[in-house]
mmCIF file of C-alpha atoms in Angstrom:
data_model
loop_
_atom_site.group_PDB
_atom_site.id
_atom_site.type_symbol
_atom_site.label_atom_id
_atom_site.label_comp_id
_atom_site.label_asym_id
_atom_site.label_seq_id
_atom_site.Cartn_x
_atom_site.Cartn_y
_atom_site.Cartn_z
ATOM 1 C CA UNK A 1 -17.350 -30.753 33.078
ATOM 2 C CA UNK A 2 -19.157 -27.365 33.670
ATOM 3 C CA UNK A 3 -16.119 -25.524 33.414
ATOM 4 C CA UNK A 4 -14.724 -27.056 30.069
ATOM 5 C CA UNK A 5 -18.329 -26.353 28.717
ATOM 6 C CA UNK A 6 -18.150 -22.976 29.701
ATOM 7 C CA UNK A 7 -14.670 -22.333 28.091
ATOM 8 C CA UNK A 8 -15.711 -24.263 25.275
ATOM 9 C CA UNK A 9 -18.851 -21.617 24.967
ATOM 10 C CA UNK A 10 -16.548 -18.795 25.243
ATOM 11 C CA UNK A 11 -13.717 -19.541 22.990
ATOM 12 C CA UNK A 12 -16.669 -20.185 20.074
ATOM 13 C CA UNK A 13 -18.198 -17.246 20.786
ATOM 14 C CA UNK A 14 -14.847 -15.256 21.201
ATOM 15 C CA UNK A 15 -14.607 -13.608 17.019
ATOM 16 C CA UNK A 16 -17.825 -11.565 17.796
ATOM 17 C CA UNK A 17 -15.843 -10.087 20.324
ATOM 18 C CA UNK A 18 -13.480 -8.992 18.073
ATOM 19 C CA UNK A 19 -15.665 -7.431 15.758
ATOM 20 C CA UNK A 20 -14.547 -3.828 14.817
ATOM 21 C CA UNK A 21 -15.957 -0.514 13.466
ATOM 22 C CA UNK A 22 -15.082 0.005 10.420
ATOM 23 C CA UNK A 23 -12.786 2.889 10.328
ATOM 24 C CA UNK A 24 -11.915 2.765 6.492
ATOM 25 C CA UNK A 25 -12.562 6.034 4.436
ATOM 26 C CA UNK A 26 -11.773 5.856 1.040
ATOM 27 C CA UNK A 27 -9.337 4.867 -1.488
ATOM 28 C CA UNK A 28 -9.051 8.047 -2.862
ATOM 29 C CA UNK A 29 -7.320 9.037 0.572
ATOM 30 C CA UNK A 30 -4.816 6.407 0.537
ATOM 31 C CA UNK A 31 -1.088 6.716 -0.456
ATOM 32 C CA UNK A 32 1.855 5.010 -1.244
ATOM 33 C CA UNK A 33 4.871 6.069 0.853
ATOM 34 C CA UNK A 34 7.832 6.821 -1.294
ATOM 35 C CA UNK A 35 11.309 7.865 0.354
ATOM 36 C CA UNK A 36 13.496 9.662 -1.916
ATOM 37 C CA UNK A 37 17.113 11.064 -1.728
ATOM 38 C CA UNK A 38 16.263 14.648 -1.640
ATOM 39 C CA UNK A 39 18.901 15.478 -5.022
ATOM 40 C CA UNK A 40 15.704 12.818 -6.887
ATOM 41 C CA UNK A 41 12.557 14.118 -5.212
ATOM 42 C CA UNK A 42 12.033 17.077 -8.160
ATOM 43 C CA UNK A 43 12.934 14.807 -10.799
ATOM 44 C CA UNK A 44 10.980 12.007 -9.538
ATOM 45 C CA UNK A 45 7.518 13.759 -8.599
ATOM 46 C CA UNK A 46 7.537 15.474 -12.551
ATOM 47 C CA UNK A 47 8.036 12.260 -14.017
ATOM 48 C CA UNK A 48 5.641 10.398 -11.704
ATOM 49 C CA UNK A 49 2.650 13.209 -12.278
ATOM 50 C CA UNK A 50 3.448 13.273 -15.875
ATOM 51 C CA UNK A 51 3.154 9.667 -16.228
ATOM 52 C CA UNK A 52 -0.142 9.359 -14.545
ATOM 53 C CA UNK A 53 -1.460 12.599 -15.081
ATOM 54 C CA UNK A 54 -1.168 14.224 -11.713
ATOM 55 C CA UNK A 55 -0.038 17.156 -9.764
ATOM 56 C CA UNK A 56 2.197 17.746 -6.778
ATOM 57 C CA UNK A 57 0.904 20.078 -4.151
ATOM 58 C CA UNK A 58 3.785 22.671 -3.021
ATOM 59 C CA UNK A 59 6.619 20.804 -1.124
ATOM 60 C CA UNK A 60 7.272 21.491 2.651
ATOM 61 C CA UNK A 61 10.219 20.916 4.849
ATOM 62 C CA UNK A 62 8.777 19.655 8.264
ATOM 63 C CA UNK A 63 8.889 16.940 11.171
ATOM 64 C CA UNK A 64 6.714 13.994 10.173
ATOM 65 C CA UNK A 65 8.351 11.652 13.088
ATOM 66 C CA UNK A 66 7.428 11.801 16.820
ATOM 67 C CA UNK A 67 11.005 12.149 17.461
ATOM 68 C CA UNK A 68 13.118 15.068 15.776
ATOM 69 C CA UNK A 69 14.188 14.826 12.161
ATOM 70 C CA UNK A 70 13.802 17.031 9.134
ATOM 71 C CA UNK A 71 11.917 15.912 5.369
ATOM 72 C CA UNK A 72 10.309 17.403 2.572
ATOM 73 C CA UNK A 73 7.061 16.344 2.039
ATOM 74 C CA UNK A 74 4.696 17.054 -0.794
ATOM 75 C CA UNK A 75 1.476 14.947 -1.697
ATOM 76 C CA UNK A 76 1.040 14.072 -5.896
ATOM 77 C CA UNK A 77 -2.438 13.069 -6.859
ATOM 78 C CA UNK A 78 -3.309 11.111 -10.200
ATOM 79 C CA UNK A 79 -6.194 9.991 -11.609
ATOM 80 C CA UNK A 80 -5.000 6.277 -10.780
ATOM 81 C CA UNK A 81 -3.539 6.605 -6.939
ATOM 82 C CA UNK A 82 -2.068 9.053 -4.645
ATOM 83 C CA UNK A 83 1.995 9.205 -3.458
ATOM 84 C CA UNK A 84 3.277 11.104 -0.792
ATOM 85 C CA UNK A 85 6.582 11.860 -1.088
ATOM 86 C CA UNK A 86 9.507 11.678 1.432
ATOM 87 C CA UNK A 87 13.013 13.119 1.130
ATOM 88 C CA UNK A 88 14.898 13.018 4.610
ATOM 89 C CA UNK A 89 17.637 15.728 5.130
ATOM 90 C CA UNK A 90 18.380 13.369 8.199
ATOM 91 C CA UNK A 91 18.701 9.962 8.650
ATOM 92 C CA UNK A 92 15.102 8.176 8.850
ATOM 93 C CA UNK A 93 14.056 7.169 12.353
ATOM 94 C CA UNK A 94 13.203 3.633 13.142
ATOM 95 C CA UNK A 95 11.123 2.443 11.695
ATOM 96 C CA UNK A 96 9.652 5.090 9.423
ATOM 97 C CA UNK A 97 10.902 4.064 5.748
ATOM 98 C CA UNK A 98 9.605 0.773 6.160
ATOM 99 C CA UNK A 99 6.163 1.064 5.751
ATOM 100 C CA UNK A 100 4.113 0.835 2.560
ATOM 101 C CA UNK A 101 1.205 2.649 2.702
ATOM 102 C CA UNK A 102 -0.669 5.142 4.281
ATOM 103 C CA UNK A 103 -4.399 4.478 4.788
ATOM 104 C CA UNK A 104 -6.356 7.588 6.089
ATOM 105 C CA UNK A 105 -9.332 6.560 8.796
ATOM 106 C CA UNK A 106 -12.160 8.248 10.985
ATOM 107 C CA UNK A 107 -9.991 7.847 13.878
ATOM 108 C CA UNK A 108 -6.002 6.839 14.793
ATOM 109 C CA UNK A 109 -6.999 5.689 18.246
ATOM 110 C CA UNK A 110 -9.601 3.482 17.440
ATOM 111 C CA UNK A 111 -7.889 2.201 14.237
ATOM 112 C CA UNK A 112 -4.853 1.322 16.201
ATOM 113 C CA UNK A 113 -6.902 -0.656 19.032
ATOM 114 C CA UNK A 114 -9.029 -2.068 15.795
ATOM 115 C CA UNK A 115 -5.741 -3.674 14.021
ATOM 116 C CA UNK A 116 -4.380 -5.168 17.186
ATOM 117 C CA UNK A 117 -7.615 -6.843 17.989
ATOM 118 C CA UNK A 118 -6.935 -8.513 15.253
ATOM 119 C CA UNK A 119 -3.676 -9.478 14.881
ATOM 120 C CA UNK A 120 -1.289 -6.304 14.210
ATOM 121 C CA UNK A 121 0.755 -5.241 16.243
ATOM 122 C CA UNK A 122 1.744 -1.302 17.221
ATOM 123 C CA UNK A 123 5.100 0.058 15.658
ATOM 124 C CA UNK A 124 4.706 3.162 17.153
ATOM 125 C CA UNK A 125 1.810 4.469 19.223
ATOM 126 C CA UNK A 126 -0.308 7.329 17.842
ATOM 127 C CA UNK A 127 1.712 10.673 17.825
ATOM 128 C CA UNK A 128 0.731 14.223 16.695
ATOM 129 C CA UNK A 129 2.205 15.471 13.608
ATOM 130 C CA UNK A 130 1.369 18.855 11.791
ATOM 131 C CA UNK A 131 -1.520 18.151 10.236
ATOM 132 C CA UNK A 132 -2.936 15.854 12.305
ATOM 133 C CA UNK A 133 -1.964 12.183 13.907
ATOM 134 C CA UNK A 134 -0.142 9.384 12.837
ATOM 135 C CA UNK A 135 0.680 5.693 14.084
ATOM 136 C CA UNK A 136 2.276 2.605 12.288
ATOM 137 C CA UNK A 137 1.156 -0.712 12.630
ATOM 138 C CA UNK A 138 2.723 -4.094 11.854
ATOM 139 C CA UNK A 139 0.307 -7.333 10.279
ATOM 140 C CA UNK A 140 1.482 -10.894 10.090
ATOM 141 C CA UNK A 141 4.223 -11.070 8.192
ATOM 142 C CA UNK A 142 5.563 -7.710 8.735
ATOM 143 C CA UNK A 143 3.809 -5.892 6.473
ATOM 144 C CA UNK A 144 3.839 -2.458 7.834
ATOM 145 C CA UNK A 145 1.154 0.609 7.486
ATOM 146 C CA UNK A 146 0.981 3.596 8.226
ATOM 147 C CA UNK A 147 -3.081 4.983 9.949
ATOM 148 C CA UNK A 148 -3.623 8.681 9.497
ATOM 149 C CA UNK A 149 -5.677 11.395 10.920
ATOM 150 C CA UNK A 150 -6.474 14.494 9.571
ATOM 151 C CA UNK A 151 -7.217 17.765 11.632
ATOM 152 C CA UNK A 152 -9.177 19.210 8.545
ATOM 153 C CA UNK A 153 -11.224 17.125 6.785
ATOM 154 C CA UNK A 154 -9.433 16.392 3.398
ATOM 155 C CA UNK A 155 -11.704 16.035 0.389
ATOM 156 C CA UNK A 156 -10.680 14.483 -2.868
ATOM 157 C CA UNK A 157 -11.988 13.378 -5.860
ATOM 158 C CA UNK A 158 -12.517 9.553 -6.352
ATOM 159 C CA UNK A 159 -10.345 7.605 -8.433
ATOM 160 C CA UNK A 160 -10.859 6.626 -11.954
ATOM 161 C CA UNK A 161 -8.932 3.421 -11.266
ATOM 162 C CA UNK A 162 -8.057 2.273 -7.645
ATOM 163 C CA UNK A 163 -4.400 0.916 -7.229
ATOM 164 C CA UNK A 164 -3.460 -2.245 -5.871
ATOM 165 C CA UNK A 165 -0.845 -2.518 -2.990
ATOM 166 C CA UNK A 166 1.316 -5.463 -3.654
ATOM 167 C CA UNK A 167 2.334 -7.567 -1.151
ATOM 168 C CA UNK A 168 4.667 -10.257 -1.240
ATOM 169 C CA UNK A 169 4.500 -13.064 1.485
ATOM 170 C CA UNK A 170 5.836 -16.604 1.833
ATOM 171 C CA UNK A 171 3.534 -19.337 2.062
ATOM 172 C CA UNK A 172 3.850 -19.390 6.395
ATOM 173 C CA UNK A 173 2.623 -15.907 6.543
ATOM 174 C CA UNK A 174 0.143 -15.781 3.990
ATOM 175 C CA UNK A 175 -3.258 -16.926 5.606
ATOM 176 C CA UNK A 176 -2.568 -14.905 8.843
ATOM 177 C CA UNK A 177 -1.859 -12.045 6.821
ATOM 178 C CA UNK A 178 -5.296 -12.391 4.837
ATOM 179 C CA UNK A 179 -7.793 -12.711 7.734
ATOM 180 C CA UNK A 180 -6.186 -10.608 9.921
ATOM 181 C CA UNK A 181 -6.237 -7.451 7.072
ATOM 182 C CA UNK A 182 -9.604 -8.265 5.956
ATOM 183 C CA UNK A 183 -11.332 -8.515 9.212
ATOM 184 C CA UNK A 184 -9.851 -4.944 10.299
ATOM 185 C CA UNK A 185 -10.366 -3.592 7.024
ATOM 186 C CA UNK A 186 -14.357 -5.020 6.691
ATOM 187 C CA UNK A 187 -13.099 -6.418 3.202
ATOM 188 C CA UNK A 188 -13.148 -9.528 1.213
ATOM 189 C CA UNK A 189 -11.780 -12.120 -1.001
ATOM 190 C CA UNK A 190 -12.143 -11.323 -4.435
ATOM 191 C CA UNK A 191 -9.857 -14.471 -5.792
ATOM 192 C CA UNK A 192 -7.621 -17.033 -4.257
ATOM 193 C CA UNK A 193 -6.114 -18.086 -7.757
ATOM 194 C CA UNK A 194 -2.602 -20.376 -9.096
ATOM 195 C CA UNK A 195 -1.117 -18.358 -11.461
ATOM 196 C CA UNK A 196 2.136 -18.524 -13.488
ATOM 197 C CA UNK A 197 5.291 -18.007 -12.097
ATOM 198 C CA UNK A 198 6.208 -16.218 -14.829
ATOM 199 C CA UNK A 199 3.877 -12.793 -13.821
ATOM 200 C CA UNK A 200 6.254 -12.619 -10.709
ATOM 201 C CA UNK A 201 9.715 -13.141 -12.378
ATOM 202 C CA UNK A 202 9.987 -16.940 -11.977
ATOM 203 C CA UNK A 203 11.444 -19.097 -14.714
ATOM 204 C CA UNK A 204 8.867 -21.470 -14.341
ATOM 205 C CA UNK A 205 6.483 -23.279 -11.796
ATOM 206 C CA UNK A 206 3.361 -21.408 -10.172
ATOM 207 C CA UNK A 207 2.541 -19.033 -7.612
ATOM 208 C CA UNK A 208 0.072 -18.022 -5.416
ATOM 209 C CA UNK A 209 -2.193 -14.923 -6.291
ATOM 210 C CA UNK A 210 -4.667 -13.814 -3.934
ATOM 211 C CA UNK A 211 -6.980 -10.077 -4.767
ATOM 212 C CA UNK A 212 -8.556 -8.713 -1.836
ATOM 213 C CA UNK A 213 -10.941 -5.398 -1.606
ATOM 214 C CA UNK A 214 -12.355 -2.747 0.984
ATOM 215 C CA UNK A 215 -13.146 0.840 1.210
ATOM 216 C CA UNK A 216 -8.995 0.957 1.665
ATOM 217 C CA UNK A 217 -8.623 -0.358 -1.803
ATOM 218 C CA UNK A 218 -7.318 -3.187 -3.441
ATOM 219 C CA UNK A 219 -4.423 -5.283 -2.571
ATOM 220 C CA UNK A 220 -2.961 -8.469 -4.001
ATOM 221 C CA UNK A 221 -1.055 -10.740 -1.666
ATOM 222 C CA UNK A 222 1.602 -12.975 -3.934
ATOM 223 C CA UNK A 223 2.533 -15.559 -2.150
ATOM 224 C CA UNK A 224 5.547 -17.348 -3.385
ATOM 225 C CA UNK A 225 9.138 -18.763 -2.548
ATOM 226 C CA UNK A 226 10.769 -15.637 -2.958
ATOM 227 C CA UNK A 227 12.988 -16.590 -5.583
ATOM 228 C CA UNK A 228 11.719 -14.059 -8.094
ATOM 229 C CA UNK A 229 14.192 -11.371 -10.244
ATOM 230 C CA UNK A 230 14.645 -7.968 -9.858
ATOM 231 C CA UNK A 231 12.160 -6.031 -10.442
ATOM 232 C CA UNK A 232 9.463 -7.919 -9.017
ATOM 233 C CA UNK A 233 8.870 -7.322 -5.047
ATOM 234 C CA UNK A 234 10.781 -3.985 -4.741
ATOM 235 C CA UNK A 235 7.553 -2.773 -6.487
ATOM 236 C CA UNK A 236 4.817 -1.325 -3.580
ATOM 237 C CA UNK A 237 2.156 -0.612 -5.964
ATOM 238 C CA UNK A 238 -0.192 -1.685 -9.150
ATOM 239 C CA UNK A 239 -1.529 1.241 -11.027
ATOM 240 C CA UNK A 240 -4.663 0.424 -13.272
ATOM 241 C CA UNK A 241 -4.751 2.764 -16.503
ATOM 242 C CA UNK A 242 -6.699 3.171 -19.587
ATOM 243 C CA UNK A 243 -4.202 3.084 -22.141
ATOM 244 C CA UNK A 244 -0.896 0.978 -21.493
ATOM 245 C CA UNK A 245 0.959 1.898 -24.077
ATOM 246 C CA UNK A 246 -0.077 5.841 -23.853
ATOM 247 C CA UNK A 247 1.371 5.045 -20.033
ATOM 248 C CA UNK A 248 4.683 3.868 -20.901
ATOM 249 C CA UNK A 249 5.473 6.335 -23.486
ATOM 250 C CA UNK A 250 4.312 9.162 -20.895
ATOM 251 C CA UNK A 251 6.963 7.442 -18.327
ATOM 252 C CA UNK A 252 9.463 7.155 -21.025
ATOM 253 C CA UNK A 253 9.400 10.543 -21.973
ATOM 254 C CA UNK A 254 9.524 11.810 -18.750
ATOM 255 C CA UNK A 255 12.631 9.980 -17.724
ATOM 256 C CA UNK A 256 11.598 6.529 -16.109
ATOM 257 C CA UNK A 257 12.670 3.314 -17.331
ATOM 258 C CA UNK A 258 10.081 0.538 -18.381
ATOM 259 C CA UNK A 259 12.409 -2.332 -16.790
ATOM 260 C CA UNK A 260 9.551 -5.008 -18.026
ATOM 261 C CA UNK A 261 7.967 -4.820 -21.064
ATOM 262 C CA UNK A 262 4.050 -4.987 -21.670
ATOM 263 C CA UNK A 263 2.698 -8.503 -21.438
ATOM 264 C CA UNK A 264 -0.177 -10.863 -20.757
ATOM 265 C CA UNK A 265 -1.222 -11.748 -17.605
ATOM 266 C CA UNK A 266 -4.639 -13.626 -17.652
ATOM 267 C CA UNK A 267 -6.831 -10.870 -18.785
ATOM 268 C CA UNK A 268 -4.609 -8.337 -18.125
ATOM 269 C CA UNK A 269 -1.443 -6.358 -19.647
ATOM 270 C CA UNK A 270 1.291 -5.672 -17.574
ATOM 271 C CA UNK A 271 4.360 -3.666 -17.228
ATOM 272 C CA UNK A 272 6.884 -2.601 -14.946
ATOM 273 C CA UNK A 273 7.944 1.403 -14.446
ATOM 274 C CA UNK A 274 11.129 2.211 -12.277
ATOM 275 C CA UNK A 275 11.211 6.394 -12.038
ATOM 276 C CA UNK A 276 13.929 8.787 -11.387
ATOM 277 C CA UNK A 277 15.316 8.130 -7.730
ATOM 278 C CA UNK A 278 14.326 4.235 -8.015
ATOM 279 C CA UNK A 279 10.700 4.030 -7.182
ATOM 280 C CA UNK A 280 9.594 0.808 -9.248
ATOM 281 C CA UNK A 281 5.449 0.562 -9.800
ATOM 282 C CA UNK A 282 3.697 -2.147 -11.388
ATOM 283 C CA UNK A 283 1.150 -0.704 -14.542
ATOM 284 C CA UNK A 284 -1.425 -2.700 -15.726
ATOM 285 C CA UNK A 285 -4.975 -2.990 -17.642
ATOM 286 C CA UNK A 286 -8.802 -3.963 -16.362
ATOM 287 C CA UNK A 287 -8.836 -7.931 -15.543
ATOM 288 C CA UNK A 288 -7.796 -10.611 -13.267
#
């Protein structure tokens, strides 16, 4: 009876244990990962930077991979969200090209050992690349990330408007997903919500729509059955802007498609942006 009192003590007491540092830095240092053929890349990064009002820092040919391959790489910074751009003049290793974001922290060794303690699990170990380190991690659900290090300390400007990664799950993954993320990322719950199916390309019914937010940014997890039409879920990212309509006719004239019209959603007004080489992005307005 001792014993099973004692084990009873120690599994209630066992989530302190798992209490992390938070090794979060800003959202202004966080990108979306976008892999491009390499014929798009100059034709996509002018019509992304135009769109948002950004720039492009020089492009680079380099190894970003712990084993040998050979990308350009170039890093375009809005007002609304950061990109860093990928076009492979060899095939992509395994399993780079799969993850979503990269999220910049204090520390790749301790972020690594902080999002397996709770729940993620390592893609690929924590490698030196040249600028600094790199690792890939894998939550519930297989949403895959990418944790960065830098060897000189980057410093940007914040962000007028923070993006939103969107992440579609099914209803089994969903939950995990959620408390593992926001217990590594020190976040929270902003809304757990039903909304209509319609926002996600539905014909009808509900779905799902849950906002979380940390010093990483924002993400919304949409849970649904995954019968949803093209574009929605090939899109990676929400960008919040002023002016909606000043945003599409930017993207328009720049040579992206709007491949969803403006619309309501709640308190919002929505689009949908695909860009030269294919990258689709979500644009919306201020409001749940």
């Amino acid at each position: 009876m001792r014993k099973l009192t004692l084990l009873l003590g120690l599994a209630l007491a066992a989530p302190a244990a798992f209490a992390t540092e938070d090794v979060s830095v800003g959202p202004q240092y966080d990108t979306t990962h976008v892999y491009v053929a390499p014929a798009d890349v100059d034709a996509f990064v002018q019509s992304f930077a135009t769109t948002f009002g950004g720039k492009s820092t020089r492009q680079g040919i380099a190894t970003v991979t712990p084993t040998p391959s050979s990308t350009s790489t170039q890093l375009v910074q809005t007002p609304v969200g950061s990109i860093s751009v990928f076009g492979f003049r060899t095939p992509v290793p395994y399993p780079f090209g799969q993850e979503r974001t990269g999220y910049l922290v204090t520390d790749v060794d301790k972020a690594v050992v902080a999002a397996n303690a709770h729940g993620a699990a390592t893609l690929v170990a924590p490698f030196d690349d040249p600028i600094g380190r790199d690792a890939v991690v894998t939550w519930p659900g297989g949403v895959n990330m990418q944790l960065y290090w830098h060897t000189t300390k980057p410093n940007y400007p914040a962000l007028e408007h923070v993006p939103e990664n969107r992440i579609y799950l099914p209803p089994q993954s969903a939950d995990a997903f959620i408390k593992a993320f926001v217990a590594f990322a020190h976040g929270k719950v902003d809304a757990d919500e039903t909304a209509p199916g319609t926002e996600v390309g539905q014909k009808d019914g509900t779905y799902r729509r849950v906002r979380l937010s940390s010093r990483f940014g924002k993400a919304a997890v949409l849970v649904t059955h995954g019968q949803i039409a093209w574009p929605y879920g090939t899109e990676m990212t929400g960008y919040e802007v002023g002016d909606l309509d000043a945003t599409l006719q930017r993207a328009r004239v720049s040579g992206a498609k709007v491949v969803v019209d403006a619309h309501a959603e709640g308190k919002r007004r929505a689009a949908m942006i695909q860009f030269p080489g294919g990258y689709v992005a979500e644009v919306h307005t201020a409001g749940q």
